[in-house]
Short mmCIF file of C-alpha atoms and ligand atoms in Angstrom, two decimals:
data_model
loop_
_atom_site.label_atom_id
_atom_site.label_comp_id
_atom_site.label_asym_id
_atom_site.label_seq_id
_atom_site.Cartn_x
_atom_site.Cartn_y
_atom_site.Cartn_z
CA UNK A 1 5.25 -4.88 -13.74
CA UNK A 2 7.84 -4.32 -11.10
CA UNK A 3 8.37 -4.25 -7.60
CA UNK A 4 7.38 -0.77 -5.92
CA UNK A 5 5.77 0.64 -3.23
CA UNK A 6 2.05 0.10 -3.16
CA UNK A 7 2.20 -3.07 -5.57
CA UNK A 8 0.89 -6.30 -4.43
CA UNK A 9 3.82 -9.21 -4.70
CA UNK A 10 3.66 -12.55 -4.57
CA UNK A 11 7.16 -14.52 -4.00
CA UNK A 12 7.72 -18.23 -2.87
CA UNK A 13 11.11 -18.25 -0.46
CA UNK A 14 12.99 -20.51 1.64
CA UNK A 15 14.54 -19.20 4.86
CA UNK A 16 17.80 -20.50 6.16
CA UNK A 17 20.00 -19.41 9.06
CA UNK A 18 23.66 -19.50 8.73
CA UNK A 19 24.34 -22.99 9.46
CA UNK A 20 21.94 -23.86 6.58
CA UNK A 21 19.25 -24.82 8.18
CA UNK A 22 15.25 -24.33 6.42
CA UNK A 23 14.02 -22.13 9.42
CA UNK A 24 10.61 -21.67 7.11
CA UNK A 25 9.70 -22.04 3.33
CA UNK A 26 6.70 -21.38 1.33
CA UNK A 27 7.01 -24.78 -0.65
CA UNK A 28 4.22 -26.48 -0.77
CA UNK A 29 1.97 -23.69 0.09
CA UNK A 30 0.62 -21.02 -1.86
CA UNK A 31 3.07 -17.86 -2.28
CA UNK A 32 3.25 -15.17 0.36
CA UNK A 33 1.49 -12.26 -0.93
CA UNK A 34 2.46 -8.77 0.86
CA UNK A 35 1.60 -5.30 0.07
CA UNK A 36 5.40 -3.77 -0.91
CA UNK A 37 6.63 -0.79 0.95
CA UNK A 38 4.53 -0.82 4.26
CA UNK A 39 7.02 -2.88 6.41
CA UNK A 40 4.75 -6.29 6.07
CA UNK A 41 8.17 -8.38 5.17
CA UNK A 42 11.58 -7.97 6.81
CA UNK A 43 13.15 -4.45 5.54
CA UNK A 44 16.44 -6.21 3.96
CA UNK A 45 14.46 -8.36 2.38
CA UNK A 46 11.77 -6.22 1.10
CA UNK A 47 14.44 -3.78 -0.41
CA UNK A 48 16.28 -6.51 -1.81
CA UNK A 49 13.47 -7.22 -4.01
CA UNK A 50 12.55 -3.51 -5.22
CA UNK A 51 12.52 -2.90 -9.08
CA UNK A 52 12.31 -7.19 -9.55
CA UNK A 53 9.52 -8.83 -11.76
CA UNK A 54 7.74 -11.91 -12.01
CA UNK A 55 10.46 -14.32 -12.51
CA UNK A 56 13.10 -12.72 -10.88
CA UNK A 57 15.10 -15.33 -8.46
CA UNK A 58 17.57 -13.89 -6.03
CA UNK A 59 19.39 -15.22 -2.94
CA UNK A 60 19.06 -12.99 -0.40
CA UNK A 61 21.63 -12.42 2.91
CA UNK A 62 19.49 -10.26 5.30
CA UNK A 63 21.91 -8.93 8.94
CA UNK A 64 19.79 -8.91 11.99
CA UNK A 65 19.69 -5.27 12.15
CA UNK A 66 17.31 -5.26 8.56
CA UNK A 67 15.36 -8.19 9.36
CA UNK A 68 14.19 -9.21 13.06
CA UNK A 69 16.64 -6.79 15.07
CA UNK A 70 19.38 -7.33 17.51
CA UNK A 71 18.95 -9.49 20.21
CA UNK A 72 18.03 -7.32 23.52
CA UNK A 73 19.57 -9.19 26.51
CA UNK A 74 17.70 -6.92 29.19
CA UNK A 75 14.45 -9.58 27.52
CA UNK A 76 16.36 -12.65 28.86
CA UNK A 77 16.04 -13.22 32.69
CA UNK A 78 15.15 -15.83 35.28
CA UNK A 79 11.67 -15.83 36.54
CA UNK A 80 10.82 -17.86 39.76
CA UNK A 81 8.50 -20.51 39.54
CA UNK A 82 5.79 -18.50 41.50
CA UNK A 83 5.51 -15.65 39.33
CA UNK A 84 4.11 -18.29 37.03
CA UNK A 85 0.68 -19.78 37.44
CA UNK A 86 0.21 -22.33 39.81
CA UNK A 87 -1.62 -24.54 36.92
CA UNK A 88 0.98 -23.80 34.03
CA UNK A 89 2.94 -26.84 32.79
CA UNK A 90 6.69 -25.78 32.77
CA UNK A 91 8.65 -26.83 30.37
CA UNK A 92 11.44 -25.53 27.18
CA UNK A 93 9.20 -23.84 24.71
CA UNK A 94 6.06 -23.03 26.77
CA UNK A 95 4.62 -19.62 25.97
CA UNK A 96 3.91 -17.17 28.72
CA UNK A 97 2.67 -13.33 28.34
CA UNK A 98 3.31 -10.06 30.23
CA UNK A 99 1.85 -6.72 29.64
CA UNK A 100 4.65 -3.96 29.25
CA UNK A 101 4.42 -0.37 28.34
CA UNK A 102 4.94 -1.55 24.82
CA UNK A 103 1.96 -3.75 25.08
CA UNK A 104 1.67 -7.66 25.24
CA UNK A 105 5.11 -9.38 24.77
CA UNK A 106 5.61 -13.56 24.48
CA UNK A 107 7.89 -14.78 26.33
CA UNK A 108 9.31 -17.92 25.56
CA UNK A 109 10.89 -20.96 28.13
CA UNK A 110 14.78 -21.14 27.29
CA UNK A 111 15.71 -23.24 30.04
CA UNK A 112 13.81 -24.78 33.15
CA UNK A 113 16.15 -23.45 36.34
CA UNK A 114 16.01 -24.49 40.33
CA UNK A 115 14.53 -21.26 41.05
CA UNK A 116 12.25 -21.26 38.06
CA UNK A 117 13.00 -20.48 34.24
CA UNK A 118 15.11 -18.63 31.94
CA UNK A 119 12.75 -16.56 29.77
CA UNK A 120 13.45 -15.14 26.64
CA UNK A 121 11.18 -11.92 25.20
CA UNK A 122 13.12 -11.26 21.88
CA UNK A 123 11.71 -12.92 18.24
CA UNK A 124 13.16 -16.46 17.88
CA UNK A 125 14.82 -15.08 14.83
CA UNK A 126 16.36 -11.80 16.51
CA UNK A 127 20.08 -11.57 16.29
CA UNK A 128 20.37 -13.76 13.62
CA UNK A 129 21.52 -13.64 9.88
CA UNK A 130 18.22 -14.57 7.59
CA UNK A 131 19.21 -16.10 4.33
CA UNK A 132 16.50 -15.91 1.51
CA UNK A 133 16.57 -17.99 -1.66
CA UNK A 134 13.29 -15.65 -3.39
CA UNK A 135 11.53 -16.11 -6.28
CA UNK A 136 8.88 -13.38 -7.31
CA UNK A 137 5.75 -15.03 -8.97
CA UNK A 138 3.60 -12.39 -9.30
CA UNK A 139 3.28 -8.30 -9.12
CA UNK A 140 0.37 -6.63 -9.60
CA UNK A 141 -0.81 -3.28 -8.17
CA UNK A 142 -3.02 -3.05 -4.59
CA UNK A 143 -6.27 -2.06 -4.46
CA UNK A 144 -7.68 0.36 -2.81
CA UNK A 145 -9.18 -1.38 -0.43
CA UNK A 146 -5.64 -2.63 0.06
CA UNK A 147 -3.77 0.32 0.58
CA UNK A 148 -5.96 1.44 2.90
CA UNK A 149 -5.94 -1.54 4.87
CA UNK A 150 -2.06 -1.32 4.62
CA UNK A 151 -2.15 -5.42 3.84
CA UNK A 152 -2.72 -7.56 1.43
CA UNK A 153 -6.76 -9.55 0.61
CA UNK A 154 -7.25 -12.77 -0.65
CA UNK A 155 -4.94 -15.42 -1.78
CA UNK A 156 -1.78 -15.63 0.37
CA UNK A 157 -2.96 -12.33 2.22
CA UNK A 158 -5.87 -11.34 4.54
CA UNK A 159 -9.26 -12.84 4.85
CA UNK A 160 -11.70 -10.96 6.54
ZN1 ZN B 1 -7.67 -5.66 5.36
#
């Protein structure tokens, strides 16, 4: 069976970024099941693997623009310290969240300031060339069930 919209496929896949470094990797887990053609991967990376069958090993160079997007600089600003909660522990990495007219977006703590801290709203991975290596275990067609849900049940996928 091959890769197509609507079939279920199950690949294992290491991530690097340019400089080589593993950013994330399904070794040692089960493989990542998605439901192909219904944006649940990275686009460059789920039309890299169209037509492909169990078996099928590929190394995969995705450009920001296919897989997390362009970093936007208007999500990178200073915040003062008392827009924050008076009880929040400041420090690189902490997580805060603001409600925009796009709905909830994460901020993350770049850089702890005088004034406050340099926040950062864009995915950790936007901007940034993805490399793949990708192996596909398994393909199989969704279910129903499946294609309505527009995701993927069971092993590697959705439980509920
Ligand atoms: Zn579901």
């Amino acid at each position: 069976m091959k890769t197509a919209a609507n079939m279920v496929v199950s690949i294992h896949y290491t991530l690097k970024d340019d400089s080589g470094e593993v950013l994330d990797s399904s070794s040692g887990r089960e493989p990542l099941s998605y439901l192909h053609g219904h944006g649940n991967i990275v686009p460059g990376l789920e039309q890299a693997l169209e037509g492909t069958a169990a078996g099928h090993r590929s190394q995969v160079a995705v450009e920001p623009a296919e897989g997390y997007g362009e970093a936007n600089p208007e999500l990178v600003f200073e915040a003062p310290r008392e827009q924050f909660p008076a009880d929040l522990k400041l420090e690189e990495g902490t997580r805060v969240y603001a409600e925009g007219p796009q709905g909830r977006i994460t901020f993350r703590v770049v850089e702890l300031t005088e004034k406050g801290a340099m926040l950062d709203g864009n995915h950790p991975l936007a901007g940034k060339r993805l490399h793949f290596d990708v192996e596909v275990v398994e393909v199989r067609p969704a279910t129903k069930n499946e294609m309505e849900h527009g995701h993927v049940h069971g092993e590697g996928g959705h439980h509920h």
